[in-house]
mmCIF file of C-alpha atoms in Angstrom:
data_model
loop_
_atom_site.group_PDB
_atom_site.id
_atom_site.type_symbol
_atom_site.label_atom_id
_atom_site.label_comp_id
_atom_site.label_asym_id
_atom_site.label_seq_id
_atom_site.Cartn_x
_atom_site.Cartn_y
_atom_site.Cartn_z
ATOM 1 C CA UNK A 201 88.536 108.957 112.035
ATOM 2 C CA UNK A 202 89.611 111.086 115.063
ATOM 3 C CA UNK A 203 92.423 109.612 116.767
ATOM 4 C CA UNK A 204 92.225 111.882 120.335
ATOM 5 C CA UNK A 205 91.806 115.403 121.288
ATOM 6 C CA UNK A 206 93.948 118.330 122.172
ATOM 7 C CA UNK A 207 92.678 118.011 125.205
ATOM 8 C CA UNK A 208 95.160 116.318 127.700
ATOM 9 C CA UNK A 209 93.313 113.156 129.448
ATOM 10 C CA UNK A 210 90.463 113.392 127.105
ATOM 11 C CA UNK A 211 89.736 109.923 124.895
ATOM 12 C CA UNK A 212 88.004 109.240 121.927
ATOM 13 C CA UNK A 213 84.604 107.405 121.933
ATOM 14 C CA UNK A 214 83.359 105.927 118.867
ATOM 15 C CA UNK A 215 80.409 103.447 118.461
ATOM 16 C CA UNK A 216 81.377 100.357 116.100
ATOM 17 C CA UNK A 217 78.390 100.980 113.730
ATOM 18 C CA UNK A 218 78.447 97.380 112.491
ATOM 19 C CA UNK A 219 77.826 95.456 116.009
ATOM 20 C CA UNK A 220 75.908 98.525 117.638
ATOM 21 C CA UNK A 221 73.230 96.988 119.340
ATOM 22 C CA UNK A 222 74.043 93.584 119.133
ATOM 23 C CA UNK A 223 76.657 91.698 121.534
ATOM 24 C CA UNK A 224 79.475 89.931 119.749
ATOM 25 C CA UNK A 225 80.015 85.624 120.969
ATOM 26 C CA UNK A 226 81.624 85.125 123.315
ATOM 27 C CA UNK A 227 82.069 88.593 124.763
ATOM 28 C CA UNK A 228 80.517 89.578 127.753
ATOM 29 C CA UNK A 229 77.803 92.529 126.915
ATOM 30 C CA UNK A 230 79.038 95.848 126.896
ATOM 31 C CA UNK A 231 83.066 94.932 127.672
ATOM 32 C CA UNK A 232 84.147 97.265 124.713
ATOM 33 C CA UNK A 233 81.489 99.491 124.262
ATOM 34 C CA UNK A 234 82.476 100.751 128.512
ATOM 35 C CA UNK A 235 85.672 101.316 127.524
ATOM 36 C CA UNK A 236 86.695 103.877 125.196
ATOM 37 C CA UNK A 237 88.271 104.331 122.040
ATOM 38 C CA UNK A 238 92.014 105.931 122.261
ATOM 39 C CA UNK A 239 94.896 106.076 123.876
ATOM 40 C CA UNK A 240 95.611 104.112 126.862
ATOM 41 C CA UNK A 241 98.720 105.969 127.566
ATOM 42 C CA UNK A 242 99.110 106.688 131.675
ATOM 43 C CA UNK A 243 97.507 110.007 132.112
ATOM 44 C CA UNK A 244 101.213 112.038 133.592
ATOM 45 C CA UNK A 245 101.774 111.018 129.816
ATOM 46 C CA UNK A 246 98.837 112.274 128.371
ATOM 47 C CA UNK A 247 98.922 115.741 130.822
ATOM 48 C CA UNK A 248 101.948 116.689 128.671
ATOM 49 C CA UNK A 249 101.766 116.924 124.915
ATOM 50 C CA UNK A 250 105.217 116.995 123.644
ATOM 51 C CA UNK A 251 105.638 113.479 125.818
ATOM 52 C CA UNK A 252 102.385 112.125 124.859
ATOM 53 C CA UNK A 253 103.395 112.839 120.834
ATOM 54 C CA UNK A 254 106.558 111.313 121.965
ATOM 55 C CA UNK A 255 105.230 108.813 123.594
ATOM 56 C CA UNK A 256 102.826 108.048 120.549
ATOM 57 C CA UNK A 257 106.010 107.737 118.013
ATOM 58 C CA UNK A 258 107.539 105.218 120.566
ATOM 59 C CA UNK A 259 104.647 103.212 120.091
ATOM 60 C CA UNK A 260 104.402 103.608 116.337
ATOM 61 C CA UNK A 261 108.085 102.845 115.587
ATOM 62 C CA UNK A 262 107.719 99.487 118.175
ATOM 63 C CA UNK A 263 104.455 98.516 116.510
ATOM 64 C CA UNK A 264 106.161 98.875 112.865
ATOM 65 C CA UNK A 265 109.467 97.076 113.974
ATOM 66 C CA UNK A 266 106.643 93.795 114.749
ATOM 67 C CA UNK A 267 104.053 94.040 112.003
ATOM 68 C CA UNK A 268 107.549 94.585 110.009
ATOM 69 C CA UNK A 269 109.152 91.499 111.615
ATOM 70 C CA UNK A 270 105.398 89.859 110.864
ATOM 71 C CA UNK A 271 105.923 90.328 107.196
ATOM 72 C CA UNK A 272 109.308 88.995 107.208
ATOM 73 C CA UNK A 273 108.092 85.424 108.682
ATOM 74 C CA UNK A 274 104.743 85.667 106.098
ATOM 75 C CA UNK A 275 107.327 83.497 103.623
ATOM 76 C CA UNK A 276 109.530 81.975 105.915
ATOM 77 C CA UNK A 277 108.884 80.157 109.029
ATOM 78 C CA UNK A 278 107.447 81.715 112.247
ATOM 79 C CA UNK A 279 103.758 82.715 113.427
ATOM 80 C CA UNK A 280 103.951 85.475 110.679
ATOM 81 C CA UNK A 281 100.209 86.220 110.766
ATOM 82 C CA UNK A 282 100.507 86.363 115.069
ATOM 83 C CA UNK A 283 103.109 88.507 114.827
ATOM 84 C CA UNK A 284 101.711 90.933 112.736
ATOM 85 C CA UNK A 285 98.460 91.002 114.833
ATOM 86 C CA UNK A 286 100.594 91.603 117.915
ATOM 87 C CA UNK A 287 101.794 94.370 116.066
ATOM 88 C CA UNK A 288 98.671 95.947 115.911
ATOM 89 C CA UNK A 289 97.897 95.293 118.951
ATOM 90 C CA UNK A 290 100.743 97.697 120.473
ATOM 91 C CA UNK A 291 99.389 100.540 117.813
ATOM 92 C CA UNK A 292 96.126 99.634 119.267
ATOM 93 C CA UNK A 293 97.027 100.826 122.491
ATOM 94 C CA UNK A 294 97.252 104.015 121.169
ATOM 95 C CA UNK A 295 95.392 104.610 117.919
ATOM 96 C CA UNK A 296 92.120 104.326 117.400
ATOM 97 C CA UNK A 297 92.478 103.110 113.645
ATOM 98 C CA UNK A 298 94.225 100.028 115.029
ATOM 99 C CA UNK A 299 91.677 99.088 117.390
ATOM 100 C CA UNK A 300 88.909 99.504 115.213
ATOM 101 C CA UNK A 301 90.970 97.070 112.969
ATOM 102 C CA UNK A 302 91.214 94.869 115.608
ATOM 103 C CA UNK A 303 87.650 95.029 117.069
ATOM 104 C CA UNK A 304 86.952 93.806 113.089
ATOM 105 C CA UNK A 305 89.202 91.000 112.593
ATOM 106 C CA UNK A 306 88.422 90.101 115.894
ATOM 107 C CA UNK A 307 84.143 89.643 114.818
ATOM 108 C CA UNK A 308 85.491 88.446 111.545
ATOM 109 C CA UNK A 309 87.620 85.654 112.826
ATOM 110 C CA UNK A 310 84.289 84.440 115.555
ATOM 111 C CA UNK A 311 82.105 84.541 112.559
ATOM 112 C CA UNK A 312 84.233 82.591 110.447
ATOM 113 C CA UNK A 313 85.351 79.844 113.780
ATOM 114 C CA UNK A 314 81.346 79.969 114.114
ATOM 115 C CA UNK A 315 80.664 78.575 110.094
ATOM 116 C CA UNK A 316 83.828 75.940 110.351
ATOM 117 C CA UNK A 317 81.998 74.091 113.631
ATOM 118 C CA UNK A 318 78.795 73.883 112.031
ATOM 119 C CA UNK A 319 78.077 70.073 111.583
ATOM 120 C CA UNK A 320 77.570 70.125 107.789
ATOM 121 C CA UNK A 321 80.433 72.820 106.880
ATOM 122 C CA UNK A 322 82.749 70.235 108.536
ATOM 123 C CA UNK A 323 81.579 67.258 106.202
ATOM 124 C CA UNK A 324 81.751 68.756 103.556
ATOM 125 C CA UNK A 325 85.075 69.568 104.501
ATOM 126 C CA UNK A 326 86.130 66.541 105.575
ATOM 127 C CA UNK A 327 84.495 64.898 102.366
ATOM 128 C CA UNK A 328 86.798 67.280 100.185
ATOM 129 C CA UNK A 329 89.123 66.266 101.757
ATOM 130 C CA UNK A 330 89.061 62.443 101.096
ATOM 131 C CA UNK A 331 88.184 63.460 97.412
ATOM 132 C CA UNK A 332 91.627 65.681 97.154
ATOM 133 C CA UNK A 333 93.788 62.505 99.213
ATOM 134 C CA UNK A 334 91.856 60.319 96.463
ATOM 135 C CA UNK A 335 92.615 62.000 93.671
ATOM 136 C CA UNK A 336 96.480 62.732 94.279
ATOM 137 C CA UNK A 337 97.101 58.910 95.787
ATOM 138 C CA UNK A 338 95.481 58.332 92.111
ATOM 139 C CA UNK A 339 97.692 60.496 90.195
ATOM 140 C CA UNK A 340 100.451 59.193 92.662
ATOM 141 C CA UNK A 341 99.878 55.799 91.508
ATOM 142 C CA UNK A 342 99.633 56.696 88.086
ATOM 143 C CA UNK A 343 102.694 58.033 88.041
ATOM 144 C CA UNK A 344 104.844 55.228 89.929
ATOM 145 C CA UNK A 345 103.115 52.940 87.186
ATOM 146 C CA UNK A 346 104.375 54.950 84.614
ATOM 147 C CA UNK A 347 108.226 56.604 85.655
ATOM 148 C CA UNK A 348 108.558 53.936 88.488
ATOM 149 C CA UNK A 349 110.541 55.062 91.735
ATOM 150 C CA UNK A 350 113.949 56.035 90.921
ATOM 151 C CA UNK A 351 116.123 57.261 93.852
ATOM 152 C CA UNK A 352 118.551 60.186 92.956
ATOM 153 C CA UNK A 353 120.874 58.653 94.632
ATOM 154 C CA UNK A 354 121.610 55.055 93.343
ATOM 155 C CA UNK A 355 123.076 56.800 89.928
ATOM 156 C CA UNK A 356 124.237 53.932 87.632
ATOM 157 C CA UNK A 357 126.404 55.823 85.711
ATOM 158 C CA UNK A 358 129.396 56.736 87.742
#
């Protein structure tokens, strides 16, 4: 993938093979294919390449210090998964790998909110999910029977 030119104020324009010809949901018709793919740096930036390189490393370093931050929360608590596509968001600004990522998890995630409202997805779902609540309020049950409720604190044996 080419991510500019040499050429100061010059920008990338590649066609998303996948959607060409076809408008995504919910997006107006022709919003991304008008505007191009690259950087969106302002052009006194782009006019002058050791500031637009530096000006590209700014942007990669910021965009690592989120998707890295991203990660972190993944196991522990915090919008891990936002972060990270926030991250690429900011390299998206600049790279064209990053939007092209975006542009896909963006049709990916409509395509997949599209299935989940469709009326018999959603019983099914919801019917799975009785079964599952069933099933461990059984087990549950089964084991109160069984072991009883014993509270780790009210220790007999002091």
């Amino acid at each position: 993938m080419n991510t500019g030119s040499d050429e100061p104020g010059e920008v990338a324009v590649a066609a998303d093979k996948a959607g060409a010809g076809r408008p995504e949901a919910g997006q107006e018709a022709g919003q991304d294919a008008e505007r191009g793919l690259g950087s969106r740096a302002p052009e006194f930036i782009k006019a002058r390449r050791l500031l637009h390189l530096s000006w590209q490393v700014g942007v990669f370093v910021v965009g690592l210090a989120v998707v890295g931050a991203g990660i972190v929360m993944l196991p522990l608590p915090g919008p891990g998964w936002v972060v990270i596509f926030g991250g690429m968001a900011i390299w998206a600004t600049e790279f064209v790998w990053a939007q092209l990522v975006l542009r896909w998890t963006k049709r990916k995630v409509t395509e997949a909110a599209q299935r989940a409202l469709d009326p018999r997805v959603r019983r099914r779902n919801i019917t799975l999910t009785v079964i599952g609540l069933v099933i461990i309020g059984v087990l549950a049950g089964i084991y109160l029977w069984k072991f009883g409720l014993v509270m780790p604190w009210k220790i007999k044996d002091q």
